[in-house]
Amino acid sequence: MLKWIDMPPVWLAGFLAVAWMQSSHYTMGLSLGETWAGLLGGLLVGGGILLVVMAALEFRRHKTNIVPHETPERLIQSGIFRRSRNPIYLGDTLILGGLILRWDAVLALPLIPIFVWVIEKRFIIPEEDRMRRKFRMDFARYCEKTRRWL
């Protein structure tokens, strides 16, 4: 049961809940400015959703596993994975940042680098270790030409 709770969408939901609570109950009179923050926030959320969808479609096209705690059957290097080794986590981060801006949650901005740190420690590094063991030189070459985030 804990394996299914320890998933990136659950972590994202938790961070979003903290950001929303801050924007709803503890504004402390701080604001980023509704117009530009709302526009930029919407663009980030939309971009994040687009990244997640593009990555999920690549997983489906290659008929491999998308579950974070399991090793995929194939190493995907096409589509959005040519630009980022972790487009879903990048998308999650954009969604978090975008909603923090949309909600005008100024004090929640530090949650973004904390989220990135948690995702790297809990998911990315263990996933890359498993993939390094399974795909060996193919994964090493992939890491040389494709960055972890951007």
mmCIF file of C-alpha atoms in Angstrom:
data_model
loop_
_atom_site.group_PDB
_atom_site.id
_atom_site.type_symbol
_atom_site.label_atom_id
_atom_site.label_comp_id
_atom_site.label_asym_id
_atom_site.label_seq_id
_atom_site.Cartn_x
_atom_site.Cartn_y
_atom_site.Cartn_z
ATOM 1 C CA MET A 1 0.000 0.000 0.000
ATOM 2 C CA LEU A 2 2.779 2.472 0.875
ATOM 3 C CA LYS A 3 4.384 1.847 -2.524
ATOM 4 C CA TRP A 4 1.289 3.261 -4.219
ATOM 5 C CA ILE A 5 1.123 6.223 -1.853
ATOM 6 C CA ASP A 6 4.789 7.065 -2.491
ATOM 7 C CA MET A 7 4.147 8.241 -6.048
ATOM 8 C CA PRO A 8 5.000 11.570 -7.710
ATOM 9 C CA PRO A 9 1.339 12.621 -8.195
ATOM 10 C CA VAL A 10 0.748 12.126 -4.456
ATOM 11 C CA TRP A 11 3.814 14.231 -3.631
ATOM 12 C CA LEU A 12 2.638 16.863 -6.112
ATOM 13 C CA ALA A 13 -0.829 16.895 -4.536
ATOM 14 C CA GLY A 14 0.731 17.341 -1.093
ATOM 15 C CA PHE A 15 2.868 20.265 -2.209
ATOM 16 C CA LEU A 16 -0.127 21.796 -3.998
ATOM 17 C CA ALA A 17 -2.202 21.457 -0.813
ATOM 18 C CA VAL A 18 0.448 23.325 1.182
ATOM 19 C CA ALA A 19 0.645 26.065 -1.484
ATOM 20 C CA TRP A 20 -3.138 26.390 -1.607
ATOM 21 C CA MET A 21 -3.359 26.583 2.201
ATOM 22 C CA GLN A 22 -0.742 29.314 2.203
ATOM 23 C CA SER A 23 -2.577 31.287 -0.486
ATOM 24 C CA SER A 24 -5.945 30.855 1.250
ATOM 25 C CA HIS A 25 -5.069 31.403 4.878
ATOM 26 C CA TYR A 26 -1.614 32.985 5.252
ATOM 27 C CA THR A 27 -1.153 35.627 2.558
ATOM 28 C CA MET A 28 0.522 38.119 4.928
ATOM 29 C CA GLY A 29 -0.359 40.873 2.455
ATOM 30 C CA LEU A 30 2.126 39.668 -0.168
ATOM 31 C CA SER A 31 1.220 39.491 -3.849
ATOM 32 C CA LEU A 32 2.949 38.803 -7.147
ATOM 33 C CA GLY A 33 0.426 40.839 -9.124
ATOM 34 C CA GLU A 34 -2.673 39.101 -10.390
ATOM 35 C CA THR A 35 -2.424 39.825 -14.110
ATOM 36 C CA TRP A 36 1.057 38.689 -15.043
ATOM 37 C CA ALA A 37 1.233 35.973 -12.375
ATOM 38 C CA GLY A 38 -2.076 34.527 -13.568
ATOM 39 C CA LEU A 39 -0.980 34.563 -17.205
ATOM 40 C CA LEU A 40 2.467 33.085 -16.520
ATOM 41 C CA GLY A 41 0.934 30.568 -14.114
ATOM 42 C CA GLY A 42 -1.546 29.430 -16.740
ATOM 43 C CA LEU A 43 1.220 29.023 -19.309
ATOM 44 C CA LEU A 44 3.303 26.960 -16.873
ATOM 45 C CA VAL A 45 0.367 24.705 -15.941
ATOM 46 C CA GLY A 46 -0.524 24.229 -19.605
ATOM 47 C CA GLY A 47 3.096 23.497 -20.505
ATOM 48 C CA GLY A 48 3.390 21.046 -17.627
ATOM 49 C CA ILE A 49 0.266 19.168 -18.659
ATOM 50 C CA LEU A 50 1.511 19.077 -22.262
ATOM 51 C CA LEU A 51 4.869 17.586 -21.155
ATOM 52 C CA VAL A 52 3.163 14.911 -19.059
ATOM 53 C CA VAL A 53 0.823 13.965 -21.918
ATOM 54 C CA MET A 54 3.656 13.861 -24.472
ATOM 55 C CA ALA A 55 5.751 11.640 -22.202
ATOM 56 C CA ALA A 56 2.830 9.327 -21.408
ATOM 57 C CA LEU A 57 2.167 8.929 -25.129
ATOM 58 C CA GLU A 58 5.808 7.925 -25.681
ATOM 59 C CA PHE A 59 5.533 5.313 -22.928
ATOM 60 C CA ARG A 60 2.380 3.991 -24.589
ATOM 61 C CA ARG A 61 3.920 4.027 -28.059
ATOM 62 C CA HIS A 62 6.918 2.032 -26.820
ATOM 63 C CA LYS A 63 4.670 -0.280 -24.776
ATOM 64 C CA THR A 64 6.716 0.067 -21.619
ATOM 65 C CA ASN A 65 6.085 0.647 -17.939
ATOM 66 C CA ILE A 66 5.414 4.183 -16.666
ATOM 67 C CA VAL A 67 5.268 3.275 -12.936
ATOM 68 C CA PRO A 68 8.085 5.117 -11.073
ATOM 69 C CA HIS A 69 9.178 2.301 -8.727
ATOM 70 C CA GLU A 70 9.506 -0.230 -11.540
ATOM 71 C CA THR A 71 12.064 -0.533 -14.330
ATOM 72 C CA PRO A 72 10.716 0.036 -17.844
ATOM 73 C CA GLU A 73 11.159 -2.701 -20.436
ATOM 74 C CA ARG A 74 12.536 -0.283 -23.027
ATOM 75 C CA LEU A 75 14.739 2.796 -22.894
ATOM 76 C CA ILE A 76 12.783 5.618 -24.518
ATOM 77 C CA GLN A 77 14.954 8.151 -26.321
ATOM 78 C CA SER A 78 12.442 9.535 -28.815
ATOM 79 C CA GLY A 79 9.900 12.331 -28.726
ATOM 80 C CA ILE A 80 10.104 14.554 -25.674
ATOM 81 C CA PHE A 81 12.703 12.199 -24.187
ATOM 82 C CA ARG A 82 15.236 13.622 -26.655
ATOM 83 C CA ARG A 83 15.086 16.883 -24.715
ATOM 84 C CA SER A 84 14.715 15.674 -21.116
ATOM 85 C CA ARG A 85 15.254 12.362 -19.356
ATOM 86 C CA ASN A 86 12.441 13.232 -16.958
ATOM 87 C CA PRO A 87 9.730 15.175 -18.785
ATOM 88 C CA ILE A 88 6.956 13.974 -16.475
ATOM 89 C CA TYR A 89 8.769 15.257 -13.383
ATOM 90 C CA LEU A 90 9.572 18.470 -15.228
ATOM 91 C CA GLY A 91 5.880 18.767 -16.098
ATOM 92 C CA ASP A 92 4.905 18.178 -12.465
ATOM 93 C CA THR A 93 7.310 20.945 -11.432
ATOM 94 C CA LEU A 94 5.859 23.338 -14.007
ATOM 95 C CA ILE A 95 2.345 22.553 -12.771
ATOM 96 C CA LEU A 96 3.389 23.242 -9.172
ATOM 97 C CA GLY A 97 5.084 26.514 -10.121
ATOM 98 C CA GLY A 98 2.190 27.571 -12.314
ATOM 99 C CA LEU A 99 -0.452 26.958 -9.665
ATOM 100 C CA ILE A 100 1.641 28.746 -7.038
ATOM 101 C CA LEU A 101 1.679 31.758 -9.357
ATOM 102 C CA ARG A 102 -2.041 31.470 -10.229
ATOM 103 C CA TRP A 103 -2.946 31.236 -6.550
ATOM 104 C CA ASP A 104 -0.620 34.174 -5.763
ATOM 105 C CA ALA A 105 1.044 32.037 -3.076
ATOM 106 C CA VAL A 106 4.214 34.120 -2.654
ATOM 107 C CA LEU A 107 5.360 32.340 0.493
ATOM 108 C CA ALA A 108 4.971 28.961 -1.245
ATOM 109 C CA LEU A 109 7.580 29.722 -3.934
ATOM 110 C CA PRO A 110 10.337 27.891 -1.957
ATOM 111 C CA LEU A 111 8.242 24.730 -2.351
ATOM 112 C CA ILE A 112 9.409 24.495 -5.976
ATOM 113 C CA PRO A 113 13.099 23.727 -5.287
ATOM 114 C CA ILE A 114 12.076 21.538 -2.345
ATOM 115 C CA PHE A 115 9.763 19.560 -4.654
ATOM 116 C CA VAL A 116 12.587 19.150 -7.191
ATOM 117 C CA TRP A 117 14.891 17.893 -4.421
ATOM 118 C CA VAL A 118 12.291 15.400 -3.144
ATOM 119 C CA ILE A 119 11.569 14.105 -6.650
ATOM 120 C CA GLU A 120 15.272 13.675 -7.395
ATOM 121 C CA LYS A 121 15.990 11.828 -4.141
ATOM 122 C CA ARG A 122 12.817 9.696 -4.009
ATOM 123 C CA PHE A 123 12.384 8.884 -7.704
ATOM 124 C CA ILE A 124 14.923 10.081 -10.269
ATOM 125 C CA ILE A 125 18.133 8.809 -8.692
ATOM 126 C CA PRO A 126 16.721 5.330 -7.867
ATOM 127 C CA GLU A 127 15.134 5.101 -11.347
ATOM 128 C CA GLU A 128 18.384 6.053 -13.037
ATOM 129 C CA ASP A 129 20.266 3.480 -10.946
ATOM 130 C CA ARG A 130 17.857 0.744 -12.089
ATOM 131 C CA MET A 131 18.064 1.872 -15.690
ATOM 132 C CA ARG A 132 21.863 2.052 -15.525
ATOM 133 C CA ARG A 133 21.933 -1.585 -14.398
ATOM 134 C CA LYS A 134 19.443 -2.743 -17.031
ATOM 135 C CA PHE A 135 20.451 -0.767 -20.115
ATOM 136 C CA ARG A 136 24.164 -0.265 -19.307
ATOM 137 C CA MET A 137 25.963 1.472 -22.208
ATOM 138 C CA ASP A 138 22.752 2.552 -23.944
ATOM 139 C CA PHE A 139 21.723 4.452 -20.815
ATOM 140 C CA ALA A 140 25.231 5.901 -20.378
ATOM 141 C CA ARG A 141 25.146 7.254 -23.954
ATOM 142 C CA TYR A 142 21.636 8.584 -23.393
ATOM 143 C CA CYS A 143 22.782 10.418 -20.253
ATOM 144 C CA GLU A 144 25.662 11.977 -22.178
ATOM 145 C CA LYS A 145 23.401 13.477 -24.817
ATOM 146 C CA THR A 146 20.241 14.241 -22.788
ATOM 147 C CA ARG A 147 20.025 16.293 -19.611
ATOM 148 C CA ARG A 148 18.181 15.137 -16.534
ATOM 149 C CA TRP A 149 15.759 18.079 -16.428
ATOM 150 C CA LEU A 150 16.205 20.448 -19.397
#
